[in-house]
Amino acid sequence: MTLETRMARAAILARLRQSRPEFDEALSAPESPLPVTRLSAAELNDSEALLARFRAEVERLSVTFQHVPDSESALDALLAVARAQSAQSALLWQNLPIYGVQEALQSVGVQPIVPQVGDAARHDIYRAWNDVPLGISGVDAAFATTGTLVLATDSGQGRLPSLLPPTHVALLPRQKLFPRLEDWLLTYGAQTLMRSRSVVFITGPSRTGDIEMQIILGVHGPKRLHIIVFD
Amino acid sequence: MELNANAFPQAATIALQDVQLQTALARGTGNAYQARLRAMSEVTDADALRRQARAAKLRALQNLPELLERFEVNIAQRGATVLWAEDADACNRLVIDIARRHSVERVVKSKSMATEEIGLNHALESAGLSVVETDLGEYIVQLDGDTPSHIVMPIVHKTREQVRDLFAEKLGMTPSDDPEVLTAFARQKLREAFLSAEMGITGANFLIAETGTVVIVTNEGNGRMCSSLPPVHVVIAGIEKVIESVADFATLVQLLTRSATGQRLSSYVHLMSGPAAPDDPDGPSHVYVILLDNGRSRIRETDYAEALACIRCGACLNACPVYQNVGGHAYGWVYSGPIGAVITPLLNGVKNAAPLPYASSLCGACQAACPVMINIPDLLLRLRADLVEAGESSPALSAGIAAWARAMSSPRLYELGGAAARLATRALTAANGQVQRIPVPLLGNWTTNRDFPPFAAKSFRQLWRERQRGS
């Protein structure tokens, strides 16, 4: 395997170097790329307007949006979701943007399950987490014009809480809201991608339109996405 | 996948008479076409963005060797193994070797055109591995022993009743034709597959050289499942998928999803840069990225290099009046529609897909829809020229074109030809005032499916002369 793929590498690269396609148009990278989505002056200058845009975008995608004044009320909102789902357990990040989540969940009878360092190598454990009804994560960044959340892996931030359970609650500190995907990518994209092995942009719940183009939510990932924004 | 492109005329004829298919195609392509128009109408400047996206892809094609090396260094640094494959067989062997090395028995797959192209599923099954397609549409196609008919909507050709019957027959499901119920049933089946698989295979929408990142775009989340749950994750990506920078990615990914489904962004854009880090709480232990050539470097050396800029959004399929009517299967291979009519001959030899360059009216709707502005009509015309040079055009057509060329360069011959056509079509005119059958080879094809209007009794030149005389 090794020899054949090394020879293939050399041969392919040699062919690619031997000739280069020419195109009669300017191809140099733009100094500052044209942004894709439109943003009103109000959305650019006023954080209320920006949050309103984010809210409108995620609600279009059947996401439940809640804006609360502080982290204590964010915790209350989170517990209310757990109660509404009658959750007995929850899969969550170690690194959440609000304190005391694990203790609070326990106090209302929800068992917190926090994937730990070392669990990555134990793939059989994932099966035991399959029936957990609720996943809880923080958010590394959010984009207003597309209604997108960014979740990047780190020691206390795994992939599974936002992937396995049918309901995903994302705790979003308001200062993580950016106007557009392109703004964030140009400023923080490269460093985040170099740091985290997995970065996911989540725009609404899991969906499919494969059968007669009828949109169905929750085909593989979460069916319900609940975003709690707090100041 | 077996190549059957030379049967296009027959397959298209059958497709045109399939009422169910016609209904499904009208709904699927119509919805997707409108959704793209809406999504592209709300961006800052659609044409400027398309030029920006096009420049990013063409620039990457020029600098392909350097970008591939940069991608390789960056992702290998974080523990991924990068392998290179010259062709389909080599690629399939690599995947089988990886499976053996990690004692893999069960494989889950996310939708990937490249793996369809190399017939990966068949190769893995022949090697004794179980393979489950996990995109809902692809799962249905696999259960049915069928093939996908659209890049983005693999079962655009199927109805809910067909899915109901398939699930009842193959999976013993209590029959239901509610897509919600069918989807929930598939979710359960596929979740079991995700959790028991030892290997996940995905394609890649982009490879970002700057950061060594594989980008996988899905709506269902199956791409994330395949790249997060099994201990081994294998990515199979054509070498043309590499782009230079995060900035290029910002433009391209948004044009991709807007052009494909009309979404501002798909539900999940997964950016993966290697196996789980030592202190990550979850994720794959081993990641392999196979860079597949399979004819791409050869295409890059030709005048058709631009075809490699395609980002597989499927917008040209939805916009094409030919695809809208015959669907994807008629094209006889993995890639269908206008871009398929270009890529299939390029990858398989133009003689092995001779009808495809003609499966277009050259109306230009494909180029107008393309987010990277590939000049598909021009590429199709060049392929037609290649076919003629390869002696693959009919002698009657060559003789006809030669005669037409002579007539068009002499006013006298032109007028004589017109008079002859007038006489001939009038002699053939049926009771309904139309020519229903032209008894001449090639020209006769016109009247197989429709009537031909007879030439006017007097030509324009004749009328003009009479008018001059009269005044």
mmCIF file with all atom_site columns, C-alpha atoms in Angstrom, chain A residues 150-229:
data_model
loop_
_atom_site.group_PDB
_atom_site.id
_atom_site.type_symbol
_atom_site.label_atom_id
_atom_site.label_alt_id
_atom_site.label_comp_id
_atom_site.label_asym_id
_atom_site.label_entity_id
_atom_site.label_seq_id
_atom_site.pdbx_PDB_ins_code
_atom_site.Cartn_x
_atom_site.Cartn_y
_atom_site.Cartn_z
_atom_site.occupancy
_atom_site.B_iso_or_equiv
_atom_site.pdbx_formal_charge
_atom_site.auth_seq_id
_atom_site.auth_comp_id
_atom_site.auth_asym_id
_atom_site.auth_atom_id
_atom_site.pdbx_PDB_model_num
ATOM 1  C CA . VAL A 1 150 ? -20.256 27.488 15.353 1.00 0.00 ? 150 VAL A CA 1
ATOM 2  C CA . LEU A 1 151 ? -19.168 24.673 17.671 1.00 0.00 ? 151 LEU A CA 1
ATOM 3  C CA . ALA A 1 152 ? -15.466 23.841 17.838 1.00 0.00 ? 152 ALA A CA 1
ATOM 4  C CA . THR A 1 153 ? -13.984 20.846 19.627 1.00 0.00 ? 153 THR A CA 1
ATOM 5  C CA . ASP A 1 154 ? -11.725 21.290 22.613 1.00 0.00 ? 154 ASP A CA 1
ATOM 6  C CA . SER A 1 155 ? -10.877 19.275 25.702 1.00 0.00 ? 155 SER A CA 1
ATOM 7  C CA . GLY A 1 156 ? -14.248 19.987 27.300 1.00 0.00 ? 156 GLY A CA 1
ATOM 8  C CA . GLN A 1 157 ? -16.188 20.405 24.053 1.00 0.00 ? 157 GLN A CA 1
ATOM 9  C CA . GLY A 1 158 ? -17.089 17.270 22.188 1.00 0.00 ? 158 GLY A CA 1
ATOM 10 C CA . ARG A 1 159 ? -19.037 16.485 19.031 1.00 0.00 ? 159 ARG A CA 1
ATOM 11 C CA . LEU A 1 160 ? -21.730 14.248 20.493 1.00 0.00 ? 160 LEU A CA 1
ATOM 12 C CA . PRO A 1 161 ? -23.946 16.522 22.650 1.00 0.00 ? 161 PRO A CA 1
ATOM 13 C CA . SER A 1 162 ? -24.932 18.453 19.503 1.00 0.00 ? 162 SER A CA 1
ATOM 14 C CA . LEU A 1 163 ? -25.269 15.307 17.394 1.00 0.00 ? 163 LEU A CA 1
ATOM 15 C CA . LEU A 1 164 ? -26.731 12.263 19.157 1.00 0.00 ? 164 LEU A CA 1
ATOM 16 C CA . PRO A 1 165 ? -29.752 13.478 21.196 1.00 0.00 ? 165 PRO A CA 1
ATOM 17 C CA . PRO A 1 166 ? -33.053 14.444 19.526 1.00 0.00 ? 166 PRO A CA 1
ATOM 18 C CA . THR A 1 167 ? -32.996 17.834 21.285 1.00 0.00 ? 167 THR A CA 1
ATOM 19 C CA . HIS A 1 168 ? -29.978 20.138 21.316 1.00 0.00 ? 168 HIS A CA 1
ATOM 20 C CA . VAL A 1 169 ? -29.874 23.178 23.583 1.00 0.00 ? 169 VAL A CA 1
ATOM 21 C CA . ALA A 1 170 ? -27.159 25.689 22.656 1.00 0.00 ? 170 ALA A CA 1
ATOM 22 C CA . LEU A 1 171 ? -26.124 28.308 25.214 1.00 0.00 ? 171 LEU A CA 1
ATOM 23 C CA . LEU A 1 172 ? -25.036 31.409 23.336 1.00 0.00 ? 172 LEU A CA 1
ATOM 24 C CA . PRO A 1 173 ? -23.357 34.332 25.138 1.00 0.00 ? 173 PRO A CA 1
ATOM 25 C CA . ARG A 1 174 ? -24.526 37.387 23.272 1.00 0.00 ? 174 ARG A CA 1
ATOM 26 C CA . GLN A 1 175 ? -21.014 38.746 22.595 1.00 0.00 ? 175 GLN A CA 1
ATOM 27 C CA . LYS A 1 176 ? -20.341 35.702 20.377 1.00 0.00 ? 176 LYS A CA 1
ATOM 28 C CA . LEU A 1 177 ? -22.793 36.934 17.765 1.00 0.00 ? 177 LEU A CA 1
ATOM 29 C CA . PHE A 1 178 ? -21.118 38.112 14.539 1.00 0.00 ? 178 PHE A CA 1
ATOM 30 C CA . PRO A 1 179 ? -22.885 39.695 11.590 1.00 0.00 ? 179 PRO A CA 1
ATOM 31 C CA . ARG A 1 180 ? -21.796 37.267 8.887  1.00 0.00 ? 180 ARG A CA 1
ATOM 32 C CA . LEU A 1 181 ? -20.007 33.975 8.356  1.00 0.00 ? 181 LEU A CA 1
ATOM 33 C CA . GLU A 1 182 ? -17.422 35.725 6.187  1.00 0.00 ? 182 GLU A CA 1
ATOM 34 C CA . ASP A 1 183 ? -16.608 38.301 8.905  1.00 0.00 ? 183 ASP A CA 1
ATOM 35 C CA . TRP A 1 184 ? -15.847 35.588 11.437 1.00 0.00 ? 184 TRP A CA 1
ATOM 36 C CA . LEU A 1 185 ? -13.970 33.324 9.008  1.00 0.00 ? 185 LEU A CA 1
ATOM 37 C CA . LEU A 1 186 ? -11.648 36.103 7.869  1.00 0.00 ? 186 LEU A CA 1
ATOM 38 C CA . THR A 1 187 ? -10.809 37.080 11.436 1.00 0.00 ? 187 THR A CA 1
ATOM 39 C CA . TYR A 1 188 ? -10.904 33.842 13.433 1.00 0.00 ? 188 TYR A CA 1
ATOM 40 C CA . GLY A 1 189 ? -11.401 31.075 10.851 1.00 0.00 ? 189 GLY A CA 1
ATOM 41 C CA . ALA A 1 190 ? -7.816  29.990 10.223 1.00 0.00 ? 190 ALA A CA 1
ATOM 42 C CA . GLN A 1 191 ? -6.787  29.996 13.880 1.00 0.00 ? 191 GLN A CA 1
ATOM 43 C CA . THR A 1 192 ? -9.902  28.080 14.955 1.00 0.00 ? 192 THR A CA 1
ATOM 44 C CA . LEU A 1 193 ? -9.413  25.481 12.227 1.00 0.00 ? 193 LEU A CA 1
ATOM 45 C CA . MET A 1 194 ? -5.751  25.069 13.182 1.00 0.00 ? 194 MET A CA 1
ATOM 46 C CA . ARG A 1 195 ? -6.707  24.617 16.853 1.00 0.00 ? 195 ARG A CA 1
ATOM 47 C CA . SER A 1 196 ? -9.786  22.386 16.723 1.00 0.00 ? 196 SER A CA 1
ATOM 48 C CA . ARG A 1 197 ? -9.969  19.065 14.903 1.00 0.00 ? 197 ARG A CA 1
ATOM 49 C CA . SER A 1 198 ? -13.670 19.463 14.304 1.00 0.00 ? 198 SER A CA 1
ATOM 50 C CA . VAL A 1 199 ? -15.524 22.714 13.735 1.00 0.00 ? 199 VAL A CA 1
ATOM 51 C CA . VAL A 1 200 ? -19.161 22.554 12.728 1.00 0.00 ? 200 VAL A CA 1
ATOM 52 C CA . PHE A 1 201 ? -21.451 25.272 11.414 1.00 0.00 ? 201 PHE A CA 1
ATOM 53 C CA . ILE A 1 202 ? -24.975 24.357 12.509 1.00 0.00 ? 202 ILE A CA 1
ATOM 54 C CA . THR A 1 203 ? -27.793 26.110 10.661 1.00 0.00 ? 203 THR A CA 1
ATOM 55 C CA . GLY A 1 204 ? -31.097 24.790 11.973 1.00 0.00 ? 204 GLY A CA 1
ATOM 56 C CA . PRO A 1 205 ? -31.995 21.232 12.934 1.00 0.00 ? 205 PRO A CA 1
ATOM 57 C CA . SER A 1 206 ? -31.134 18.123 10.915 1.00 0.00 ? 206 SER A CA 1
ATOM 58 C CA . ARG A 1 207 ? -33.369 18.017 7.833  1.00 0.00 ? 207 ARG A CA 1
ATOM 59 C CA . THR A 1 208 ? -34.089 16.124 4.641  1.00 0.00 ? 208 THR A CA 1
ATOM 60 C CA . GLY A 1 209 ? -36.203 16.763 1.588  1.00 0.00 ? 209 GLY A CA 1
ATOM 61 C CA . ASP A 1 210 ? -35.360 13.506 -0.144 1.00 0.00 ? 210 ASP A CA 1
ATOM 62 C CA . ILE A 1 211 ? -38.870 12.058 -0.277 1.00 0.00 ? 211 ILE A CA 1
ATOM 63 C CA . GLU A 1 212 ? -40.853 14.196 -2.723 1.00 0.00 ? 212 GLU A CA 1
ATOM 64 C CA . MET A 1 213 ? -39.065 17.323 -1.467 1.00 0.00 ? 213 MET A CA 1
ATOM 65 C CA . GLN A 1 214 ? -41.174 17.408 1.695  1.00 0.00 ? 214 GLN A CA 1
ATOM 66 C CA . ILE A 1 215 ? -39.005 18.852 4.484  1.00 0.00 ? 215 ILE A CA 1
ATOM 67 C CA . ILE A 1 216 ? -38.693 16.504 7.472  1.00 0.00 ? 216 ILE A CA 1
ATOM 68 C CA . LEU A 1 217 ? -36.693 17.504 10.542 1.00 0.00 ? 217 LEU A CA 1
ATOM 69 C CA . GLY A 1 218 ? -34.479 15.240 12.626 1.00 0.00 ? 218 GLY A CA 1
ATOM 70 C CA . VAL A 1 219 ? -33.476 12.631 10.098 1.00 0.00 ? 219 VAL A CA 1
ATOM 71 C CA . HIS A 1 220 ? -30.096 11.867 11.722 1.00 0.00 ? 220 HIS A CA 1
ATOM 72 C CA . GLY A 1 221 ? -29.086 14.679 14.024 1.00 0.00 ? 221 GLY A CA 1
ATOM 73 C CA . PRO A 1 222 ? -31.290 16.683 16.424 1.00 0.00 ? 222 PRO A CA 1
ATOM 74 C CA . LYS A 1 223 ? -34.914 17.232 15.465 1.00 0.00 ? 223 LYS A CA 1
ATOM 75 C CA . ARG A 1 224 ? -35.216 20.223 17.826 1.00 0.00 ? 224 ARG A CA 1
ATOM 76 C CA . LEU A 1 225 ? -32.671 22.993 18.217 1.00 0.00 ? 225 LEU A CA 1
ATOM 77 C CA . HIS A 1 226 ? -33.159 25.391 21.108 1.00 0.00 ? 226 HIS A CA 1
ATOM 78 C CA . ILE A 1 227 ? -30.958 28.482 21.327 1.00 0.00 ? 227 ILE A CA 1
ATOM 79 C CA . ILE A 1 228 ? -30.736 30.406 24.592 1.00 0.00 ? 228 ILE A CA 1
ATOM 80 C CA . VAL A 1 229 ? -29.008 33.773 24.169 1.00 0.00 ? 229 VAL A CA 1
#
